[in-house]
């Protein structure tokens, strides 16, 4: 979609569109340098006397304004990118911008969510309209003051000028601007005129982060609050039978022990004492349901794949006929385990439940949903619940689930005391929420050198995330095409994990296409390009990806990676993928060191539309690719009788710094609206590595983690070099 067309909307429309996905914006910038050079910035912005500008914007008459970013900041850079978009259209200097985190506000904001890499995509138009409308209102007020037509006025970094050479700062006309009608039409900037969007901007919190200023939920303190740690059932499928808290209560600093649901909370004067108190509890548990082990999971998924209880998500043509008529048929099954999220910041939340209010403060990706859940559980009016978001020290989907915030509220409600609840690392890894274990079975029919049939079956645990996946590539490229899914309801709690659903699907699919290309005796890249030609010009509006944009990133990746032109001893693997509305192609370089294949480099090319903050975008691509490689190589969470066998990093393997490959990133320049970026680099990374491993060792990998197949990864040098 073009970003340069004029947008028309009314005063009511402004209020409505400004509160779309990324939220209504209580805007603010410090315009001291732009408008009043001799005035120093305030030390405390809260001391300024702000005038109401409209429902979303407040500007002080001395020129000081602040942008409140409504979406949760989980490390994806949204707290920097949202204000950049507003600042661009408002036309102020980025160096003079102050940014603050907005609280949950369901009246003025919508979609205050960090998930799916969708914040900028959904908020793009609304954010630009908000800034442009505010700028035009300020211009109109200045024009009235001068007695000139607004068309004779221009703006530059917070200063309004007219044809006579007169100037006014935004702060000089804020009172008048607050009284004017919201314009029916505003003109948005063309991308060629951007001064802020497309330039590198440091994280707005970077100074506080490196100097240790309070930002995160773990930093939050309140006089008189108690610290809580919770003992939960040690295995999925168990419930609390009885417990003895005598030893816990005897520990100095332990204040109380309370039971809620099948959990026991220890309250103490500090976190460490609460941990000690929890460890001193003596609890007995009873089996409520079957305690599952990894062997059970494997059998369950195989049974689903071999069974007939499938939900067909898409069916084109006749796959049975295609397979019956085929010259060649390839069928392969791929599997991946449960995975924890391993956020650096432990799960934590503050709750203060009283007769008058429910106050919540902490790191959460879904503040509105969490606040509503707590209101329901406590049987309180939603208006009684307030929620303030802190910066989040890693989410990856784990903090889309607000169970830890709910626990804090429940404990506070029972004790009527302010509670800061904190998980240990063991609490988090043993208690869920996990990426679901999945198996995929692919089957392709080849006739006369063409793919004539394609059948994908998925078997998973607790999945409800099928969504648009059946309409991703290769949908539309194969005449006879079918996607079936089967689901098993398990007591093991699962939920979104970075790049939900596609994080393993891309790896399996791209590995399958590599083997299919080998069967067809064609280059995998060429196979992708040939298939995309069949999708061009499609009238099937179910297709989610753009064949032209996917083709382009593939061609650029081939060029930038030196595909097929590397020196001897460098083995390459390719993956091209679409997810989170972005198109990505990656090439992995693998070399043999000490008779073992080692991932040295990932070349990543992405088309995500206009890049708001290149520095932040680069961080997202690099982190996503390394995350994808690391978990594919090492991540594994096995279960025995309903209990995970790993509960900390001494037994759960993560990628190490020395193992992280170089990630070389390239962005496709265009004027499409921004699409997802926090997740799209992760899914294809594992597929590219698996294919490079095949090139290096001659062996295919069908399961994650890759290191679970040592016979495929450590081979005698003479066998590798063949």
XYZ file of C-alpha atoms in Angstrom:
722
model
C 0.000 0.000 0.000
C 1.356 3.403 -0.923
C 2.272 5.674 1.954
C 1.944 8.929 0.047
C -1.763 9.236 -0.709
C -3.622 12.052 1.101
C -5.846 10.947 3.951
C -9.114 12.691 4.743
C -10.878 12.469 8.089
C -13.155 14.540 10.298
C -12.659 15.774 13.860
C -14.410 12.667 15.123
C -12.376 10.606 12.700
C -9.177 12.117 14.068
C -10.100 11.073 17.568
C -11.022 7.619 16.330
C -8.058 6.962 14.031
C -5.595 8.382 16.506
C -6.694 5.723 18.960
C -6.211 2.824 16.573
C -3.775 -0.009 17.018
C -0.880 1.888 18.501
C -3.192 3.996 20.592
C -4.267 7.525 21.101
C -1.237 9.544 21.897
C -0.716 11.931 24.731
C 1.962 13.661 22.723
C 4.792 15.647 23.935
C 8.084 17.000 22.828
C 10.575 19.276 24.410
C 10.767 22.183 22.000
C 12.965 24.395 24.111
C 15.887 24.442 21.707
C 13.592 24.887 18.714
C 11.221 27.481 20.113
C 12.925 29.171 23.033
C 16.683 28.616 22.780
C 17.442 30.384 26.026
C 15.229 28.193 28.203
C 16.791 25.116 29.797
C 14.976 21.781 29.687
C 13.000 21.001 32.835
C 14.409 18.544 35.328
C 10.960 17.187 36.168
C 8.442 17.268 33.342
C 5.615 16.644 35.784
C 6.151 20.122 37.232
C 5.172 21.825 33.976
C 1.757 23.394 33.539
C 0.285 21.652 30.498
C -2.704 22.922 28.564
C -5.192 20.512 27.026
C -4.618 20.436 23.305
C -7.182 17.766 22.535
C -7.969 14.268 23.741
C -4.491 13.035 22.896
C -2.105 15.971 22.842
C -0.895 18.268 25.604
C 1.680 20.993 25.016
C 2.908 23.472 27.593
C 2.847 27.129 26.649
C 6.593 27.333 27.258
C 7.068 24.845 24.429
C 7.595 21.661 26.435
C 5.729 18.561 25.374
C 6.148 14.815 26.015
C 5.174 11.766 23.967
C 3.631 8.969 25.974
C 4.203 5.714 24.102
C 1.186 3.458 24.720
C 2.490 0.039 23.664
C 4.547 -2.225 25.941
C 8.294 -1.939 25.371
C 9.680 -5.451 25.335
C 13.031 -4.719 23.696
C 11.580 -4.414 20.209
C 12.165 -0.643 20.182
C 8.542 0.460 19.946
C 9.031 3.096 22.652
C 11.505 4.747 20.286
C 9.802 4.079 16.937
C 6.286 5.316 17.796
C 7.509 8.757 18.898
C 9.755 8.960 15.820
C 6.707 8.678 13.559
C 4.793 11.330 15.492
C 7.827 13.606 15.629
C 8.261 13.325 11.876
C 4.771 14.526 11.023
C 4.618 17.051 13.866
C 7.887 18.421 12.502
C 10.073 18.774 15.576
C 13.722 17.960 16.187
C 14.224 14.407 17.436
C 17.027 15.533 19.746
C 14.478 17.549 21.706
C 11.985 14.748 22.255
C 11.085 13.321 25.662
C 9.340 9.949 25.783
C 7.411 8.333 28.623
C 5.584 5.022 28.923
C 1.820 5.454 29.001
C -0.300 3.376 31.390
C -3.142 1.148 30.285
C -5.903 3.455 29.044
C -8.765 1.660 27.307
C -10.604 4.935 26.761
C -7.951 6.670 24.672
C -5.804 3.773 23.464
C -6.522 0.522 21.657
C -4.326 -2.491 20.978
C -1.860 -1.754 23.743
C -0.186 -5.045 22.936
C 3.360 -6.172 22.200
C 2.853 -9.262 20.080
C 2.910 -10.521 16.536
C 5.294 -7.776 15.366
C 2.220 -5.699 14.539
C 2.481 -2.441 16.501
C 3.933 -0.284 13.716
C 1.922 -2.007 11.012
C -1.389 -1.311 12.728
C -0.414 2.123 13.978
C 1.370 3.560 10.939
C -1.450 5.661 9.462
C -2.931 6.656 12.816
C 0.435 7.781 14.164
C 1.219 9.900 11.114
C -2.262 11.405 11.076
C -1.959 12.323 14.744
C 1.313 14.177 14.234
C 0.214 15.852 10.994
C -3.111 16.989 12.463
C -1.420 18.452 15.530
C 1.014 20.313 13.295
C -1.788 21.722 11.142
C -3.748 22.915 14.183
C -0.685 24.765 15.442
C -0.172 26.291 12.002
C -3.812 27.361 11.814
C -3.551 29.056 15.205
C -0.394 30.900 14.182
C -1.980 31.990 10.875
C -4.968 33.416 12.732
C -2.654 35.307 15.066
C -0.829 36.806 12.097
C -3.948 37.358 9.979
C -2.576 35.283 7.082
C -3.721 32.179 5.233
C -2.363 28.900 6.727
C -1.096 27.938 3.273
C 1.446 30.778 3.583
C 2.968 29.187 6.681
C 5.638 26.518 6.993
C 7.090 24.567 9.904
C 10.590 23.404 10.725
C 11.625 21.664 13.932
C 8.892 23.202 16.065
C 8.979 26.706 14.613
C 6.218 28.180 12.427
C 7.199 30.805 9.829
C 5.199 32.998 7.451
C 6.043 34.712 4.181
C 6.902 37.937 6.024
C 9.690 36.259 7.933
C 7.846 36.195 11.243
C 8.211 33.101 13.465
C 6.373 31.556 16.391
C 7.268 28.484 18.406
C 4.666 25.780 18.897
C 4.493 26.682 22.570
C 3.605 30.284 21.680
C 0.324 29.239 20.061
C -0.654 26.145 22.022
C -3.533 27.840 23.879
C -5.023 29.175 20.653
C -4.424 25.859 18.861
C -6.300 24.009 21.585
C -9.393 26.022 20.689
C -9.395 25.612 16.892
C -11.369 23.015 14.980
C -9.549 19.819 14.109
C -8.883 20.021 10.337
C -11.002 17.900 8.033
C -7.980 17.206 5.828
C -4.271 17.012 6.510
C -1.353 16.484 4.208
C 1.117 13.799 5.170
C 4.778 13.996 4.314
C 6.146 12.055 1.388
C 8.886 9.562 2.287
C 11.448 11.606 0.346
C 10.863 14.457 2.799
C 11.405 12.426 5.973
C 14.011 13.815 8.365
C 13.544 11.444 11.294
C 12.004 8.278 9.871
C 14.754 6.222 8.255
C 17.548 7.648 10.411
C 19.307 5.883 13.272
C 17.931 6.691 16.720
C 19.314 5.357 19.969
C 16.956 3.592 22.343
C 15.180 6.345 24.304
C 15.860 4.431 27.541
C 19.523 3.703 26.846
C 20.901 6.178 29.389
C 18.712 4.778 32.135
C 19.554 1.208 31.145
C 23.336 1.649 31.245
C 23.265 3.710 34.457
C 20.923 1.359 36.284
C 18.005 3.750 36.681
C 14.671 2.082 37.575
C 12.844 0.958 34.437
C 11.942 -2.697 34.753
C 9.388 -4.461 36.884
C 12.177 -5.901 39.021
C 13.220 -2.328 39.821
C 9.844 -1.342 41.238
C 9.591 -0.695 44.980
C 6.810 0.592 47.198
C 7.154 1.456 50.878
C 5.519 -1.257 52.950
C 5.196 -3.841 50.199
C 5.821 -7.516 50.872
C 7.731 -9.857 48.590
C 6.071 -13.092 47.513
C 7.275 -16.370 46.053
C 4.874 -19.143 45.073
C 5.146 -22.927 45.331
C 3.270 -24.586 42.483
C 2.591 -28.260 41.653
C 5.930 -29.834 40.643
C 4.377 -31.743 37.738
C 1.667 -31.018 35.200
C -1.335 -33.119 36.176
C -0.839 -32.789 39.954
C -2.841 -30.887 42.556
C -2.154 -29.831 46.123
C -3.160 -32.387 48.764
C -1.805 -30.815 51.969
C 1.117 -28.786 53.239
C 3.050 -27.918 56.387
C 4.356 -24.349 56.641
C 5.875 -24.583 60.141
C 9.496 -24.431 58.966
C 8.761 -21.616 56.526
C 7.077 -19.455 59.162
C 10.039 -20.005 61.502
C 12.415 -18.231 59.100
C 13.217 -14.682 60.211
C 11.635 -12.208 57.800
C 8.794 -14.469 56.660
C 5.550 -12.609 57.354
C 2.809 -14.964 56.170
C 1.972 -18.082 54.174
C -1.279 -18.272 52.193
C -2.893 -20.848 49.928
C -4.766 -19.991 46.739
C -5.950 -22.474 44.121
C -3.364 -25.303 44.188
C -0.547 -22.916 45.074
C 1.133 -21.689 48.248
C 2.551 -18.165 48.541
C 5.238 -17.200 51.043
C 5.301 -13.508 51.960
C 8.468 -11.962 53.329
C 10.253 -8.678 53.856
C 12.591 -9.328 50.919
C 12.731 -11.587 47.887
C 15.561 -13.826 49.082
C 13.735 -14.600 52.320
C 10.579 -15.397 50.370
C 12.604 -17.847 48.266
C 13.987 -19.472 51.406
C 10.513 -19.725 52.854
C 9.177 -21.412 49.748
C 12.001 -23.960 49.830
C 11.149 -24.735 53.468
C 7.530 -25.639 52.708
C 6.589 -29.304 52.982
C 3.816 -30.099 50.517
C 2.097 -33.285 49.427
C 0.706 -33.549 45.914
C -1.839 -35.879 44.381
C -2.140 -37.009 40.800
C -5.166 -35.446 39.146
C -4.518 -36.545 35.549
C -2.045 -38.680 33.639
C 1.525 -37.460 34.128
C 2.982 -37.192 30.626
C 6.546 -38.012 29.600
C 8.394 -37.218 26.389
C 7.869 -40.795 25.198
C 4.126 -40.220 25.532
C 4.394 -36.987 23.586
C 6.172 -38.695 20.724
C 3.540 -41.434 20.541
C 0.700 -38.900 20.792
C 2.007 -36.832 17.888
C 2.668 -39.899 15.748
C -0.842 -41.085 16.466
C -2.276 -37.746 15.401
C -0.313 -37.784 12.147
C -1.395 -41.339 11.368
C -4.996 -40.777 12.420
C -7.970 -39.334 10.601
C -9.086 -36.630 13.058
C -7.822 -33.609 11.137
C -9.152 -30.127 10.626
C -8.588 -29.134 7.001
C -7.487 -25.496 6.846
C -7.245 -25.285 3.062
C -7.829 -27.694 0.190
C -7.171 -26.822 -3.462
C -7.662 -29.306 -6.295
C -7.376 -33.040 -5.698
C -4.248 -34.140 -3.821
C -5.210 -37.825 -3.919
C -5.247 -37.789 -7.710
C -2.021 -35.788 -7.821
C -0.204 -38.404 -5.722
C -1.738 -41.279 -7.639
C -0.553 -39.836 -10.965
C 2.892 -38.713 -9.761
C 6.213 -39.817 -11.234
C 7.888 -39.282 -7.858
C 6.588 -38.742 -4.317
C 8.598 -37.365 -1.394
C 7.307 -37.661 2.194
C 9.179 -36.513 5.288
C 8.356 -35.887 8.963
C 9.980 -33.211 11.140
C 9.744 -32.798 14.902
C 10.498 -30.166 17.523
C 10.319 -30.263 21.350
C 8.710 -28.062 23.965
C 10.748 -24.916 24.659
C 10.716 -22.408 27.532
C 11.063 -18.678 26.846
C 13.984 -17.918 29.179
C 13.402 -14.172 29.514
C 16.350 -12.469 31.162
C 14.094 -10.614 33.608
C 12.226 -13.091 35.833
C 8.429 -13.037 35.868
C 7.359 -10.414 38.392
C 4.461 -8.091 39.156
C 3.256 -5.662 41.809
C -0.344 -5.649 43.011
C -2.115 -3.611 45.657
C -5.733 -4.693 46.081
C -7.861 -2.636 48.429
C -11.549 -1.939 48.878
C -11.268 1.118 46.638
C -8.945 0.014 43.866
C -6.784 -2.628 42.244
C -3.382 -1.168 41.413
C -1.128 -3.191 39.115
C 2.429 -2.347 38.030
C 4.837 -4.495 36.062
C 6.058 -5.998 32.762
C 3.230 -7.344 30.602
C 2.705 -7.678 26.841
C -1.102 -7.751 27.130
C -2.077 -5.149 29.720
C -5.751 -4.807 28.761
C -6.452 -8.536 28.672
C -4.581 -9.055 31.936
C -6.426 -6.245 33.710
C -9.778 -7.645 32.537
C -8.843 -11.139 33.707
C -7.907 -9.837 37.135
C -11.137 -7.849 37.384
C -13.104 -10.992 36.551
C -11.211 -13.225 38.983
C -11.503 -10.718 41.830
C -15.113 -9.914 40.872
C -14.299 -6.232 40.602
C -15.465 -3.548 38.216
C -12.919 -2.977 35.434
C -13.005 0.727 36.303
C -11.440 -0.161 39.684
C -8.375 -1.653 37.999
C -5.377 0.452 36.959
C -2.288 -0.959 35.304
C 1.063 0.709 34.702
C 3.570 -0.919 32.362
C 7.261 -1.091 33.130
C 9.914 -1.799 30.543
C 10.094 -5.542 29.890
C 13.365 -7.443 30.173
C 12.477 -9.949 27.473
C 9.093 -11.339 26.539
C 9.241 -13.554 23.434
C 5.537 -14.274 23.926
C 5.858 -15.439 27.556
C 4.497 -12.158 28.845
C 1.488 -12.332 26.562
C 0.196 -14.655 29.284
C -0.480 -12.685 32.485
C -0.610 -15.600 34.934
C 2.099 -14.114 37.160
C 0.232 -10.788 37.372
C -2.956 -12.640 38.249
C -1.110 -14.504 41.023
C 0.162 -11.230 42.482
C -3.371 -9.812 42.493
C -4.801 -12.953 44.096
C -2.234 -12.892 46.912
C -2.762 -9.181 47.508
C -6.517 -9.692 47.535
C -6.229 -12.402 50.207
C -3.786 -10.507 52.427
C -4.980 -6.949 51.679
C -1.327 -5.950 51.463
C 0.774 -4.556 48.586
C 2.612 -7.503 47.039
C 5.657 -7.778 44.765
C 5.602 -11.333 43.373
C 8.770 -12.741 41.788
C 9.529 -16.058 40.082
C 12.821 -17.875 40.421
C 14.353 -19.202 37.200
C 13.261 -22.658 38.292
C 9.692 -21.430 38.828
C 9.535 -20.161 35.275
C 11.121 -23.155 33.551
C 9.133 -25.696 35.562
C 5.774 -23.937 35.439
C 5.333 -23.122 31.731
C 4.319 -21.385 29.518
C 6.121 -23.350 26.746
C 6.364 -23.438 22.991
C 4.303 -26.446 22.004
C 5.910 -29.653 20.767
C 5.025 -30.187 17.091
C 5.457 -32.691 14.287
C 5.003 -31.804 10.622
C 4.564 -34.302 7.811
C 5.130 -33.019 4.278
C 4.261 -34.892 1.125
C 4.901 -33.675 -2.427
C 4.037 -35.131 -5.809
C 6.272 -34.527 -8.852
C 5.179 -35.167 -12.444
C 6.997 -34.163 -15.606
C 9.449 -32.099 -13.572
C 6.706 -30.053 -11.843
C 5.303 -30.121 -8.301
C 1.713 -31.217 -8.839
C 0.657 -32.003 -5.276
C 1.517 -30.714 -1.808
C 0.100 -31.962 1.490
C 1.072 -30.628 4.924
C -0.089 -32.278 8.144
C 0.519 -30.778 11.557
C 0.205 -32.513 14.930
C 0.680 -30.335 18.000
C -0.175 -29.736 21.646
C -2.787 -27.149 22.675
C -2.489 -25.225 19.415
C -5.027 -22.590 18.422
C -2.740 -20.536 16.218
C -3.443 -21.801 12.720
C -4.550 -18.399 11.450
C -3.261 -17.437 8.038
C -0.505 -20.020 7.767
C -2.309 -22.193 5.176
C -2.273 -19.161 2.880
C 1.467 -18.562 3.116
C 3.920 -19.893 0.510
C 3.574 -22.348 -1.238
C -0.196 -21.729 -1.283
C -1.167 -20.688 -4.797
C 1.983 -22.153 -6.344
C 0.734 -25.755 -6.416
C -2.563 -26.651 -8.074
C -3.348 -29.511 -5.666
C -2.601 -28.205 -2.180
C -3.912 -29.161 1.262
C -3.132 -28.225 4.872
C -4.499 -30.357 7.744
C -4.027 -29.874 11.476
C -4.623 -32.071 14.510
C -4.399 -31.028 18.127
C -3.951 -32.782 21.476
C -5.144 -31.121 24.677
C -2.415 -31.512 27.260
C -2.108 -30.366 30.877
C 1.300 -28.961 30.013
C 0.675 -25.248 29.612
C 1.691 -23.831 26.247
C 1.482 -20.450 24.604
C 3.009 -18.123 22.018
C 6.775 -18.319 21.549
C 8.730 -15.846 19.434
C 7.342 -16.028 15.870
C 4.387 -18.139 16.993
C 3.660 -21.159 14.845
C 6.148 -20.261 12.105
C 9.237 -20.625 14.322
C 9.515 -24.344 13.517
C 7.269 -24.581 10.456
C 9.703 -22.491 8.393
C 12.638 -24.702 9.358
C 10.784 -27.892 8.484
C 9.286 -26.521 5.266
C 12.535 -25.075 3.958
C 14.397 -28.287 4.783
C 11.751 -30.222 2.881
C 12.006 -27.928 -0.143
C 15.767 -28.415 -0.178
C 15.338 -32.193 -0.327
C 12.540 -31.853 -2.863
C 14.778 -29.737 -5.095
C 17.444 -32.423 -4.810
C 14.907 -35.059 -5.859
C 13.903 -32.901 -8.836
C 17.581 -32.226 -9.659
C 17.163 -28.437 -9.531
C 18.673 -25.694 -7.393
C 16.513 -24.901 -4.337
C 16.629 -21.175 -5.038
C 15.520 -21.738 -8.615
C 12.718 -24.001 -7.409
C 11.399 -21.172 -5.223
C 11.635 -18.649 -8.056
C 9.880 -20.963 -10.499
C 7.046 -21.604 -8.063
C 6.601 -17.877 -7.392
C 6.047 -17.233 -11.091
C 2.865 -19.302 -10.843
C 1.477 -17.050 -8.108
C 2.010 -13.745 -9.900
C -1.219 -12.188 -11.046
C -3.309 -14.452 -8.809
C -6.873 -13.378 -8.054
C -6.920 -15.531 -4.913
C -7.295 -12.953 -2.156
C -6.538 -15.596 0.486
C -2.854 -15.487 -0.477
C -1.075 -13.435 2.178
C 2.379 -13.014 0.676
C 3.542 -11.030 -2.348
C 5.299 -13.257 -4.916
C 7.093 -10.207 -6.328
C 8.437 -9.085 -2.946
C 9.451 -12.608 -1.942
C 11.174 -13.070 -5.300
C 13.070 -9.834 -4.800
C 14.462 -10.701 -1.347
C 15.518 -14.107 -2.670
C 17.441 -12.570 -5.581
C 19.128 -10.013 -3.333
C 20.079 -12.736 -0.827
C 21.626 -14.774 -3.628
C 23.666 -11.752 -4.675
C 24.727 -10.588 -1.212
C 25.605 -14.066 0.072
C 27.589 -15.156 -2.974
C 25.268 -18.146 -3.348
C 27.064 -20.916 -5.201
C 30.280 -18.887 -5.510
C 31.906 -19.458 -2.113
C 35.443 -20.739 -1.771
C 36.042 -24.420 -1.129
C 35.215 -25.444 2.411
C 32.251 -23.072 2.842
C 28.907 -24.844 2.615
C 25.706 -22.876 2.114
C 22.036 -23.391 2.869
C 19.085 -21.291 1.723
C 15.652 -20.423 3.139
C 13.046 -17.968 1.852
C 9.993 -17.208 3.955
C 7.054 -14.918 4.635
C 5.588 -14.265 8.080
C 4.374 -11.355 10.205
C 3.648 -9.559 6.927
C 7.345 -9.407 6.000
C 9.350 -11.230 3.338
C 12.742 -12.657 4.308
C 15.468 -14.691 2.608
C 18.483 -16.057 4.468
C 21.633 -17.925 3.482
C 23.738 -19.735 6.087
C 27.472 -20.337 5.703
C 28.852 -23.420 7.461
C 32.475 -24.548 7.688
C 34.107 -27.634 9.173
C 36.185 -27.022 12.291
C 37.624 -29.892 14.333
C 35.587 -32.300 12.229
C 32.349 -30.536 13.212
C 30.174 -28.203 11.111
C 30.084 -24.667 12.533
C 27.683 -21.871 11.562
C 29.831 -18.882 10.652
C 27.501 -16.431 8.964
C 23.866 -15.688 8.155
C 23.091 -13.345 5.278
C 19.636 -11.917 5.911
C 17.597 -9.853 3.434
C 14.235 -8.469 4.502
C 11.426 -6.482 2.917
C 9.538 -4.937 5.828
C 8.427 -1.768 4.050
C 9.638 1.593 5.336
C 12.243 1.144 8.070
C 11.468 3.657 10.809
C 14.634 3.215 12.855
C 17.429 1.370 10.986
C 19.524 0.939 14.122
C 16.677 -0.700 15.997
C 15.673 -2.727 12.936
C 19.195 -4.104 12.601
C 19.111 -5.208 16.240
C 15.855 -7.056 15.636
C 17.159 -8.920 12.587
C 20.452 -9.895 14.187
C 18.799 -11.015 17.406
C 16.064 -12.919 15.598
C 18.470 -14.851 13.387
C 20.782 -15.772 16.280
C 17.790 -16.776 18.408
C 16.560 -18.999 15.584
C 19.945 -20.660 15.139
C 20.516 -21.121 18.867
C 17.243 -22.793 19.718
C 17.339 -24.985 16.606
C 20.830 -26.167 17.487
C 20.466 -26.648 21.239
C 16.969 -25.999 22.672
C 15.289 -29.042 24.222
C 12.887 -29.436 27.158
C 12.059 -33.064 27.913
C 9.475 -34.329 30.434
C 9.307 -37.262 32.814
C 6.008 -37.980 34.574
C 4.701 -34.489 33.934
C 7.844 -32.743 35.188
C 10.376 -30.913 32.975
C 13.849 -32.401 33.247
C 15.554 -28.997 32.998
C 14.862 -26.083 35.323
C 17.887 -23.820 34.901
C 20.720 -23.063 32.519
C 23.014 -25.739 33.924
C 20.804 -28.333 32.216
C 19.093 -26.297 29.490
C 21.478 -25.459 26.656
C 21.470 -21.983 25.101
C 23.673 -20.678 22.320
C 26.894 -19.131 23.648
C 28.461 -15.891 22.528
C 31.338 -17.648 20.770
C 28.808 -19.765 18.850
C 26.749 -16.842 17.569
C 27.243 -16.397 13.817
C 27.888 -13.092 12.108
C 24.563 -11.788 10.801
C 24.836 -9.558 7.734
C 21.568 -7.684 7.148
C 20.141 -5.929 4.116
C 16.862 -4.012 3.855
C 14.861 -3.615 0.661
C 14.125 0.079 0.170
C 10.562 0.928 -0.871
C 7.614 3.071 0.204
C 5.319 0.337 1.494
C 3.916 0.777 4.990
C 6.025 -0.887 7.713
C 5.431 -4.552 8.502
C 6.697 -6.906 11.222
C 10.359 -7.016 12.179
C 10.744 -8.404 15.709
C 10.108 -11.975 14.586
C 10.471 -12.616 10.798
C 14.241 -13.227 10.856
C 13.903 -16.130 13.295
C 11.834 -18.765 11.402
C 13.964 -19.167 8.236
C 17.303 -19.159 10.095
C 17.048 -22.767 11.236
C 16.036 -23.949 7.767
C 19.015 -22.220 6.188
C 21.346 -23.806 8.757
C 19.829 -27.290 8.339
C 20.337 -27.057 4.583
C 23.913 -25.835 5.019
C 24.552 -28.754 7.405
C 23.336 -31.095 4.693
C 25.727 -29.510 2.210
C 28.579 -29.926 4.691
C 27.869 -33.446 5.964
C 25.698 -35.046 3.307
C 23.141 -35.854 6.021
C 19.614 -34.522 6.462
C 18.315 -33.335 9.840
C 14.667 -34.030 10.653
C 14.473 -33.072 14.319
C 15.347 -30.234 16.638
C 17.567 -29.650 18.427
C 20.155 -30.427 15.768
C 22.690 -31.457 18.419
C 20.341 -34.270 19.410
C 21.606 -35.939 16.237
C 25.371 -36.060 16.938
C 25.895 -38.739 14.320
C 24.804 -36.180 11.710
C 26.910 -33.333 13.042
C 30.234 -34.937 13.909
C 31.703 -36.977 11.073
C 35.211 -38.023 10.113
C 36.821 -35.399 7.935
C 37.382 -37.814 5.068
C 33.659 -38.654 5.057
C 32.658 -34.996 5.146
C 34.939 -34.015 2.302
C 34.002 -37.196 0.515
